[in-house]
Amino acid sequence: MASVLTCMDCGQQYPLDSVIFACGVCGGLLDVTHDLEALRTTVTRDLFDRRLGTLDAPYNSGVWRYKELINPDVDPSLVVSRPEGNTNVYATPRLADWAGVDTLFLKHEGENPTGSFKDRGMTGGVTQARALGMKRVACASTGNTSASLAAYAAFAGMEGIVLFQNKNIAVGKLSQAIAYGATCIAIAADFDRNLELVRELAAAFDIYVLNSVNPFRLEGQKSIMIEMLQQLRWNVPDWVVCPGGNLGNSAAFGKALYELYTLGLVNRMPRLAIIQAEGANPLYRSYQTGFEVYEPVHAHTIATAIKIGNPVSYPKAVRALRWTNGVVAEVSDQEIMEAKALIDRQGIGCEPASGCSLAGVRKLVDAGIIQRGDTVVGILTGHLLKDPDATIAYHRDALAGIHAVEPNRIFDAEPTLESLGAILSPSTLTHV
Ligand SMILES: *Cc1c(COP(=O)(O)O)cnc(C)c1O
Ligand SMILES: [Zn+2]
């Protein structure tokens, strides 16, 4: 049986080439579901391991290496790939120590072609757009989705259209969307409203929606988990920790782990920990009620990538938490920026939202939920250069309500050896 679109609520199925973004019967979210029984014989660790190091497209991509679990039936010649993925996993003993665990790895999704994990979803979505013959693709975005969409649309020769809020968009992301030639539309409305507008646009014009309501994006993002496990030689960590905004990534991680477990590629699942900013925490609040109550919030946080009050993939994230016996935590903007500064200081670096992963590990250790001996993988979602304003303002101690703990201040010197000597002896090195 081929892959189909399946409503996660009522189970209604649709052919893969239907251009729909919600269930026609009940309005529920759609999944791309694969025939796991049929894949059981073809999908093996060995198949994926043999493709490591190949120069052949699309299997040189860290998404399409796992094509059988992403979009098994799509013609490989239609795949739009930069190629993405193949991101590093760093052992970070000093940060592990700070967070209170023995073993912490950070997988850096900021190393994708446009600097965030969104590329893994976008290759899935734009490939499907091409397979469907679509010429125009659109999204609403806090920034990284629009940067990624703009790049992949341009690469595929399609028109990219991005809707964003007319304030608080990080400069690195905005400059990408402009440079890649997308039609950029600034709107006096927040992300949640802009997403509604995109869906109305798609219905009125022949435009393909590439927000994470598009399930082909989540299929691409599953590859973060598959690639991470392969890099750990299929040794399953105890925890995977990631930031939660619109919750597409959390949803994708859960689906990937569930499928890998069902297919027998791993013999257990890691527990998923989703970390939200205190000012954008609807999942955390709902988690506190055992998911009995869910209420959108008016979002505010310095981490603009997760400044989302009504996450589209909420039901799928809840499902992911149930599948993986997961937990949710919240961290303050102070904690986010402190953790980011520490990650930056290792020479690794990330954008503010990614700080959630490290801050969250420490918080969950303090709460006695993550144990010192547990093996933890944190996901860094975006590149340091996405939001340079936040970084510079932090080190100037110029962020309202945030205190820079060990700011790296710029010294002023006269153009003389004496003046430089006064700064450089003894060592000016600060430590973590
Ligand atoms: C999109 C994004 C997030 C949030 O991911 P969701 O899938 O929306 O939860 C976090 N960090 C960065 C850098 C992002 O671009
Ligand atoms: Zn339905």
Short mmCIF file of C-alpha atoms and ligand atoms in Angstrom, two decimals:
data_model
loop_
_atom_site.label_atom_id
_atom_site.label_comp_id
_atom_site.label_asym_id
_atom_site.label_seq_id
_atom_site.Cartn_x
_atom_site.Cartn_y
_atom_site.Cartn_z
CA MET A 1 0.00 0.00 0.00
CA ALA A 2 1.27 3.51 -0.82
CA SER A 3 1.57 6.32 1.74
CA VAL A 4 -1.62 8.32 2.36
CA LEU A 5 -2.81 11.41 4.23
CA THR A 6 -4.65 10.40 7.40
CA CYS A 7 -6.65 12.59 9.78
CA MET A 8 -5.22 12.14 13.27
CA ASP A 9 -8.67 12.64 14.82
CA CYS A 10 -11.20 10.68 12.76
CA GLY A 11 -8.87 8.50 10.67
CA GLN A 12 -10.28 9.65 7.32
CA GLN A 13 -7.76 8.96 4.55
CA TYR A 14 -6.93 10.98 1.43
CA PRO A 15 -4.61 10.23 -1.49
CA LEU A 16 -1.15 11.73 -1.17
CA ASP A 17 -1.72 14.13 -4.07
CA SER A 18 -4.71 15.88 -2.42
CA VAL A 19 -4.03 19.58 -1.91
CA ILE A 20 -5.56 19.86 1.57
CA PHE A 21 -4.26 21.16 4.87
CA ALA A 22 -6.97 19.88 7.23
CA CYS A 23 -9.39 16.96 7.30
CA GLY A 24 -12.41 17.60 5.08
CA VAL A 25 -14.65 15.71 7.49
CA CYS A 26 -13.70 17.00 10.93
CA GLY A 27 -11.06 19.70 10.41
CA GLY A 28 -8.37 17.67 12.21
CA LEU A 29 -4.63 17.75 11.47
CA LEU A 30 -3.33 15.45 8.75
CA ASP A 31 -0.43 13.03 8.93
CA VAL A 32 1.47 11.45 6.09
CA THR A 33 1.16 7.81 7.09
CA HIS A 34 3.36 5.12 5.63
CA ASP A 35 2.71 1.42 5.28
CA LEU A 36 4.98 0.36 8.12
CA GLU A 37 4.23 -3.33 7.56
CA ALA A 38 5.51 -3.11 4.00
CA LEU A 39 8.49 -0.97 5.04
CA ARG A 40 9.49 -3.45 7.72
CA THR A 41 11.33 -5.59 5.17
CA THR A 42 13.06 -2.75 3.26
CA VAL A 43 13.93 -0.27 6.01
CA THR A 44 16.94 -1.40 8.01
CA ARG A 45 19.79 0.25 9.86
CA ASP A 46 22.04 -1.29 7.27
CA LEU A 47 20.25 0.41 4.36
CA PHE A 48 20.73 3.82 5.98
CA ASP A 49 24.29 3.09 7.09
CA ARG A 50 25.28 2.04 3.56
CA ARG A 51 24.15 5.43 2.24
CA LEU A 52 26.45 7.35 4.61
CA GLY A 53 29.09 9.19 2.63
CA THR A 54 27.39 8.70 -0.74
CA LEU A 55 27.83 11.46 -3.30
CA ASP A 56 24.60 10.58 -5.07
CA ALA A 57 21.63 12.93 -4.82
CA PRO A 58 19.24 12.87 -3.15
CA TYR A 59 20.70 10.28 -0.74
CA ASN A 60 23.60 12.59 0.19
CA SER A 61 21.02 14.72 2.04
CA GLY A 62 20.52 14.11 5.75
CA VAL A 63 16.80 14.06 5.00
CA TRP A 64 16.61 11.94 1.85
CA ARG A 65 19.08 9.36 3.13
CA TYR A 66 15.95 8.16 4.93
CA LYS A 67 13.65 8.57 1.91
CA GLU A 68 11.65 5.41 2.71
CA LEU A 69 10.47 7.09 5.92
CA ILE A 70 10.02 10.59 4.46
CA ASN A 71 8.26 10.28 1.10
CA PRO A 72 8.82 6.74 -0.18
CA ASP A 73 6.97 7.08 -3.47
CA VAL A 74 8.13 10.47 -4.76
CA ASP A 75 10.31 10.31 -7.88
CA PRO A 76 13.90 11.00 -6.68
CA SER A 77 14.46 13.29 -9.68
CA LEU A 78 11.78 15.67 -8.34
CA VAL A 79 13.45 16.15 -4.96
CA VAL A 80 14.42 19.77 -4.20
CA SER A 81 17.47 19.49 -1.96
CA ARG A 82 20.35 21.85 -1.11
CA PRO A 83 21.23 19.22 0.39
CA GLU A 84 20.22 19.65 4.03
CA GLY A 85 20.93 17.86 7.29
CA ASN A 86 24.22 16.10 8.01
CA THR A 87 24.46 18.39 11.04
CA ASN A 88 26.99 17.75 13.77
CA VAL A 89 26.46 16.23 17.19
CA TYR A 90 28.83 17.83 19.71
CA ALA A 91 29.92 16.28 22.98
CA THR A 92 29.81 19.19 25.44
CA PRO A 93 31.29 18.08 28.78
CA ARG A 94 31.52 21.61 30.28
CA LEU A 95 27.88 22.30 29.51
CA ALA A 96 26.92 18.85 30.82
CA ASP A 97 28.63 19.75 34.06
CA TRP A 98 26.81 23.09 34.23
CA ALA A 99 23.45 21.43 33.59
CA GLY A 100 24.11 18.62 36.08
CA VAL A 101 24.42 15.54 33.86
CA ASP A 102 27.35 13.29 32.95
CA THR A 103 26.66 13.13 29.22
CA LEU A 104 25.22 15.91 27.08
CA PHE A 105 25.32 16.08 23.31
CA LEU A 106 24.11 19.05 21.28
CA LYS A 107 22.92 18.43 17.73
CA HIS A 108 23.26 21.66 15.79
CA GLU A 109 20.42 22.20 13.34
CA GLY A 110 21.72 25.73 12.76
CA GLU A 111 24.21 24.03 10.42
CA ASN A 112 21.53 23.53 7.77
CA PRO A 113 21.80 25.45 4.45
CA THR A 114 19.79 28.49 5.60
CA GLY A 115 20.76 28.19 9.25
CA SER A 116 17.83 26.41 10.89
CA PHE A 117 16.11 23.03 11.03
CA LYS A 118 13.31 24.49 8.89
CA ASP A 119 15.29 23.39 5.81
CA ARG A 120 14.61 19.75 6.65
CA GLY A 121 10.90 20.41 6.55
CA MET A 122 11.11 22.70 3.57
CA THR A 123 12.82 20.12 1.34
CA GLY A 124 9.92 17.80 2.14
CA GLY A 125 7.27 20.46 1.48
CA VAL A 126 8.77 22.02 -1.65
CA THR A 127 9.43 18.60 -3.14
CA GLN A 128 5.76 17.76 -2.68
CA ALA A 129 4.81 21.16 -4.17
CA ARG A 130 6.87 20.27 -7.26
CA ALA A 131 5.35 16.80 -7.45
CA LEU A 132 1.90 18.44 -7.39
CA GLY A 133 2.90 20.94 -10.10
CA MET A 134 2.44 23.98 -7.83
CA LYS A 135 4.05 27.25 -8.96
CA ARG A 136 3.50 29.44 -5.86
CA VAL A 137 4.21 28.55 -2.24
CA ALA A 138 3.51 30.62 0.88
CA CYS A 139 3.95 30.71 4.64
CA ALA A 140 3.47 32.90 7.67
CA SER A 141 6.60 33.00 9.75
CA THR A 142 8.42 34.30 12.78
CA GLY A 143 11.45 34.29 10.49
CA ASN A 144 13.22 31.02 9.88
CA THR A 145 10.42 29.37 7.93
CA SER A 146 10.31 32.35 5.57
CA ALA A 147 14.10 32.31 5.12
CA SER A 148 13.95 28.63 4.29
CA LEU A 149 10.89 28.87 2.05
CA ALA A 150 12.45 31.77 0.14
CA ALA A 151 15.60 29.74 -0.52
CA TYR A 152 13.92 26.51 -1.55
CA ALA A 153 11.29 28.25 -3.70
CA ALA A 154 14.05 30.15 -5.52
CA PHE A 155 16.10 26.97 -5.93
CA ALA A 156 13.09 25.18 -7.41
CA GLY A 157 12.10 28.11 -9.66
CA MET A 158 8.83 28.81 -7.85
CA GLU A 159 7.40 32.04 -6.43
CA GLY A 160 7.83 32.19 -2.66
CA ILE A 161 5.42 34.36 -0.65
CA VAL A 162 6.07 35.16 3.01
CA LEU A 163 3.80 36.94 5.49
CA PHE A 164 5.38 38.29 8.65
CA GLN A 165 4.62 40.60 11.51
CA ASN A 166 5.72 44.17 10.79
CA LYS A 167 7.91 44.23 13.93
CA ASN A 168 10.23 42.02 15.97
CA ILE A 169 11.57 39.99 13.07
CA ALA A 170 15.22 39.05 13.52
CA VAL A 171 17.42 40.82 11.00
CA GLY A 172 19.31 37.72 9.83
CA LYS A 173 16.07 36.02 8.83
CA LEU A 174 14.48 39.02 7.15
CA SER A 175 17.58 39.66 5.07
CA GLN A 176 17.51 36.07 3.82
CA ALA A 177 13.87 36.24 2.69
CA ILE A 178 14.56 39.49 0.82
CA ALA A 179 17.79 38.26 -0.73
CA TYR A 180 16.34 34.98 -2.00
CA GLY A 181 13.68 36.97 -3.81
CA ALA A 182 10.50 35.98 -2.04
CA THR A 183 7.48 38.25 -2.20
CA CYS A 184 7.74 39.70 1.34
CA ILE A 185 4.61 41.10 2.96
CA ALA A 186 4.76 42.83 6.36
CA ILE A 187 1.43 42.83 8.20
CA ALA A 188 0.26 44.49 11.38
CA ALA A 189 -0.79 41.16 12.87
CA ASP A 190 0.90 38.49 14.95
CA PHE A 191 2.00 35.07 13.73
CA ASP A 192 -1.22 33.36 14.68
CA ARG A 193 -3.35 35.75 12.58
CA ASN A 194 -0.90 35.65 9.67
CA LEU A 195 -1.21 31.88 9.56
CA GLU A 196 -4.99 32.17 9.21
CA LEU A 197 -4.44 34.61 6.35
CA VAL A 198 -2.13 32.18 4.54
CA ARG A 199 -4.73 29.47 4.73
CA GLU A 200 -7.34 31.84 3.30
CA LEU A 201 -4.92 32.82 0.53
CA ALA A 202 -4.37 29.19 -0.40
CA ALA A 203 -8.10 28.57 -0.63
CA ALA A 204 -8.68 31.68 -2.78
CA PHE A 205 -5.65 31.41 -5.11
CA ASP A 206 -3.65 28.48 -6.36
CA ILE A 207 -1.05 28.74 -3.61
CA TYR A 208 0.50 25.87 -1.69
CA VAL A 209 0.77 26.34 2.09
CA LEU A 210 4.18 25.53 3.55
CA ASN A 211 3.52 26.17 7.21
CA SER A 212 3.79 23.14 9.45
CA VAL A 213 0.07 22.36 8.98
CA ASN A 214 1.56 20.88 5.81
CA PRO A 215 2.37 17.34 6.94
CA PHE A 216 5.14 16.89 4.35
CA ARG A 217 7.20 19.41 6.31
CA LEU A 218 6.95 17.32 9.45
CA GLU A 219 8.04 14.24 7.51
CA GLY A 220 11.25 16.05 6.60
CA GLN A 221 11.82 17.17 10.18
CA LYS A 222 11.58 13.58 11.40
CA SER A 223 15.05 13.12 9.94
CA ILE A 224 16.56 15.05 12.88
CA MET A 225 15.76 12.09 15.11
CA ILE A 226 16.74 9.43 12.58
CA GLU A 227 20.05 11.11 11.81
CA MET A 228 20.77 11.72 15.51
CA LEU A 229 20.22 8.04 16.33
CA GLN A 230 22.38 6.96 13.40
CA GLN A 231 25.15 9.32 14.57
CA LEU A 232 24.94 7.73 18.02
CA ARG A 233 25.33 4.36 16.25
CA TRP A 234 21.71 3.57 17.07
CA ASN A 235 22.37 3.81 20.81
CA VAL A 236 19.23 5.42 22.18
CA PRO A 237 19.77 8.35 24.57
CA ASP A 238 17.56 8.68 27.64
CA TRP A 239 16.34 12.15 26.72
CA VAL A 240 15.87 14.39 23.72
CA VAL A 241 15.34 18.04 24.67
CA CYS A 242 14.06 20.69 22.25
CA PRO A 243 12.43 24.13 22.24
CA GLY A 244 8.68 24.25 21.60
CA GLY A 245 7.01 27.05 19.64
CA ASN A 246 4.50 26.01 17.00
CA LEU A 247 5.34 22.43 18.08
CA GLY A 248 5.99 21.09 14.59
CA ASN A 249 9.40 19.79 15.57
CA SER A 250 8.10 18.14 18.74
CA ALA A 251 5.36 16.51 16.68
CA ALA A 252 7.86 15.29 14.09
CA PHE A 253 10.23 13.90 16.73
CA GLY A 254 7.42 11.89 18.29
CA LYS A 255 6.33 10.45 14.95
CA ALA A 256 9.90 9.56 13.98
CA LEU A 257 10.59 7.79 17.26
CA TYR A 258 7.29 5.94 17.14
CA GLU A 259 7.96 4.72 13.60
CA LEU A 260 11.57 3.73 14.28
CA TYR A 261 10.42 1.78 17.32
CA THR A 262 7.58 0.14 15.40
CA LEU A 263 9.98 -0.85 12.62
CA GLY A 264 12.46 -2.26 15.13
CA LEU A 265 15.31 0.12 14.23
CA VAL A 266 15.52 0.99 17.94
CA ASN A 267 14.48 -1.18 20.86
CA ARG A 268 13.20 1.68 23.02
CA MET A 269 12.34 5.35 22.71
CA PRO A 270 14.10 8.29 24.36
CA ARG A 271 11.87 10.51 26.48
CA LEU A 272 11.03 13.82 24.84
CA ALA A 273 11.35 17.05 26.87
CA ILE A 274 9.75 20.09 25.24
CA ILE A 275 10.90 23.44 26.62
CA GLN A 276 8.81 26.58 26.21
CA ALA A 277 9.51 30.21 27.08
CA GLU A 278 7.55 31.38 30.11
CA GLY A 279 5.88 34.08 28.04
CA ALA A 280 4.80 31.64 25.30
CA ASN A 281 3.84 28.54 27.24
CA PRO A 282 0.41 27.20 26.23
CA LEU A 283 1.68 23.61 26.03
CA TYR A 284 3.31 23.88 29.45
CA ARG A 285 0.09 25.18 30.99
CA SER A 286 -1.90 22.43 29.39
CA TYR A 287 0.63 19.83 30.57
CA GLN A 288 0.09 21.09 34.14
CA THR A 289 -3.59 20.13 33.80
CA GLY A 290 -2.81 16.69 32.36
CA PHE A 291 -3.86 18.10 28.96
CA GLU A 292 -7.42 18.58 30.24
CA VAL A 293 -7.39 22.31 29.52
CA TYR A 294 -5.81 24.08 26.57
CA GLU A 295 -5.86 27.84 26.22
CA PRO A 296 -3.92 29.99 23.73
CA VAL A 297 -1.84 32.78 25.28
CA HIS A 298 -0.70 36.19 24.11
CA ALA A 299 2.95 35.38 23.46
CA HIS A 300 5.97 37.45 24.41
CA THR A 301 9.61 36.32 24.66
CA ILE A 302 13.00 37.47 23.42
CA ALA A 303 13.23 34.14 21.58
CA THR A 304 11.18 35.24 18.56
CA ALA A 305 11.32 31.78 16.93
CA ILE A 306 9.10 30.41 19.68
CA LYS A 307 6.95 33.49 20.26
CA ILE A 308 3.75 31.64 19.43
CA GLY A 309 0.58 31.73 21.49
CA ASN A 310 -1.57 29.16 19.72
CA PRO A 311 0.64 26.35 18.40
CA VAL A 312 -0.79 24.65 15.34
CA SER A 313 0.70 21.23 16.10
CA TYR A 314 -0.49 21.13 19.71
CA PRO A 315 -2.48 17.88 19.30
CA LYS A 316 0.45 16.17 17.60
CA ALA A 317 2.83 17.36 20.31
CA VAL A 318 0.55 15.89 22.98
CA ARG A 319 0.58 12.64 21.03
CA ALA A 320 4.39 12.77 20.87
CA LEU A 321 4.57 13.26 24.63
CA ARG A 322 2.28 10.27 25.18
CA TRP A 323 4.27 8.07 22.81
CA THR A 324 7.58 8.94 24.45
CA ASN A 325 6.51 9.38 28.08
CA GLY A 326 7.63 12.97 27.61
CA VAL A 327 7.63 16.06 29.80
CA VAL A 328 7.23 19.82 29.31
CA ALA A 329 9.10 22.59 31.13
CA GLU A 330 9.24 26.36 30.89
CA VAL A 331 12.23 28.69 31.20
CA SER A 332 12.51 32.46 31.58
CA ASP A 333 14.07 34.80 29.02
CA GLN A 334 16.89 35.30 31.54
CA GLU A 335 17.55 31.55 31.57
CA ILE A 336 17.29 31.34 27.78
CA MET A 337 19.87 34.08 27.21
CA GLU A 338 22.20 32.77 29.90
CA ALA A 339 22.14 29.30 28.34
CA LYS A 340 22.64 30.76 24.88
CA ALA A 341 25.66 32.73 26.08
CA LEU A 342 27.18 29.54 27.49
CA ILE A 343 26.60 27.64 24.24
CA ASP A 344 28.08 30.57 22.30
CA ARG A 345 31.06 30.65 24.65
CA GLN A 346 31.91 27.02 23.77
CA GLY A 347 32.55 28.15 20.21
CA ILE A 348 29.34 26.46 19.07
CA GLY A 349 26.75 29.25 19.18
CA CYS A 350 23.01 29.41 18.50
CA GLU A 351 20.08 31.79 18.31
CA PRO A 352 18.06 32.59 21.46
CA ALA A 353 15.28 29.96 21.07
CA SER A 354 17.90 27.20 21.02
CA GLY A 355 19.02 28.26 24.50
CA CYS A 356 15.84 26.56 25.75
CA SER A 357 17.38 23.14 25.22
CA LEU A 358 20.30 23.68 27.59
CA ALA A 359 18.31 25.79 30.07
CA GLY A 360 15.65 23.08 30.06
CA VAL A 361 18.10 20.29 30.86
CA ARG A 362 19.32 22.17 33.92
CA LYS A 363 15.79 22.90 35.04
CA LEU A 364 14.72 19.27 34.68
CA VAL A 365 17.81 18.07 36.56
CA ASP A 366 17.00 20.49 39.38
CA ALA A 367 13.44 19.15 39.43
CA GLY A 368 14.77 15.59 39.76
CA ILE A 369 13.22 14.52 36.45
CA ILE A 370 16.46 14.11 34.46
CA GLN A 371 19.01 12.07 36.46
CA ARG A 372 22.72 12.84 36.51
CA GLY A 373 23.57 9.50 34.86
CA ASP A 374 21.10 9.98 31.98
CA THR A 375 22.37 10.51 28.46
CA VAL A 376 20.83 13.69 27.04
CA VAL A 377 20.72 15.09 23.51
CA GLY A 378 19.75 18.75 23.20
CA ILE A 379 18.66 20.16 19.86
CA LEU A 380 20.04 23.53 18.80
CA THR A 381 17.50 24.81 16.31
CA GLY A 382 19.06 27.91 14.76
CA HIS A 383 22.37 29.59 13.92
CA LEU A 384 24.05 32.27 16.03
CA LEU A 385 23.94 34.79 13.19
CA LYS A 386 20.16 34.68 12.85
CA ASP A 387 19.65 37.25 15.59
CA PRO A 388 22.83 39.30 16.05
CA ASP A 389 20.94 42.15 17.75
CA ALA A 390 19.97 39.93 20.67
CA THR A 391 23.55 38.71 21.11
CA ILE A 392 25.13 42.16 21.04
CA ALA A 393 22.50 43.70 23.30
CA TYR A 394 23.02 40.87 25.81
CA HIS A 395 26.77 41.45 26.03
CA ARG A 396 26.17 45.18 26.42
CA ASP A 397 23.78 44.30 29.24
CA ALA A 398 21.20 46.35 27.37
CA LEU A 399 18.25 43.92 27.32
CA ALA A 400 15.29 45.06 29.41
CA GLY A 401 14.65 42.65 32.28
CA ILE A 402 17.68 40.47 31.46
CA HIS A 403 20.94 40.54 33.34
CA ALA A 404 24.10 39.55 31.46
CA VAL A 405 25.93 37.08 33.69
CA GLU A 406 29.39 37.05 32.10
CA PRO A 407 29.20 39.68 29.38
CA ASN A 408 32.07 39.80 26.91
CA ARG A 409 32.59 43.55 26.89
CA ILE A 410 34.54 45.28 24.18
CA PHE A 411 37.68 46.99 25.45
CA ASP A 412 38.71 50.43 24.26
CA ALA A 413 42.42 50.92 23.64
CA GLU A 414 44.81 53.56 22.42
CA PRO A 415 46.84 52.49 19.37
CA THR A 416 49.90 51.71 21.52
CA LEU A 417 51.55 48.55 22.86
CA GLU A 418 51.27 49.97 26.36
CA SER A 419 47.56 50.43 26.14
CA LEU A 420 47.12 46.91 24.72
CA GLY A 421 49.48 45.51 27.36
CA ALA A 422 47.36 47.00 30.12
CA ILE A 423 44.42 45.02 28.78
CA LEU A 424 46.19 41.76 28.01
CA SER A 425 48.31 41.14 31.09
CA PRO A 426 47.39 39.26 33.06
CA SER A 427 45.11 37.03 30.97
CA THR A 428 41.70 38.53 30.22
CA LEU A 429 40.19 35.09 29.62
CA THR A 430 36.91 34.58 31.44
CA HIS A 431 35.77 31.06 32.03
CA VAL A 432 32.58 29.05 31.98
C1 LIG B 1 10.86 27.26 14.28
C2 LIG B 1 11.89 27.33 15.34
C3 LIG B 1 11.66 26.85 16.63
C4 LIG B 1 10.35 26.30 17.06
O1 LIG B 1 10.05 25.07 16.46
P1 LIG B 1 8.52 24.56 16.39
O2 LIG B 1 8.55 23.44 15.49
O3 LIG B 1 7.72 25.72 15.87
O4 LIG B 1 8.14 24.24 17.80
C5 LIG B 1 12.69 26.90 17.54
N1 LIG B 1 13.89 27.43 17.22
C6 LIG B 1 14.14 27.92 15.99
C7 LIG B 1 15.47 28.50 15.71
C8 LIG B 1 13.15 27.87 15.02
O5 LIG B 1 13.42 28.37 13.80
ZN ZN B 2 -10.99 14.03 10.45
#
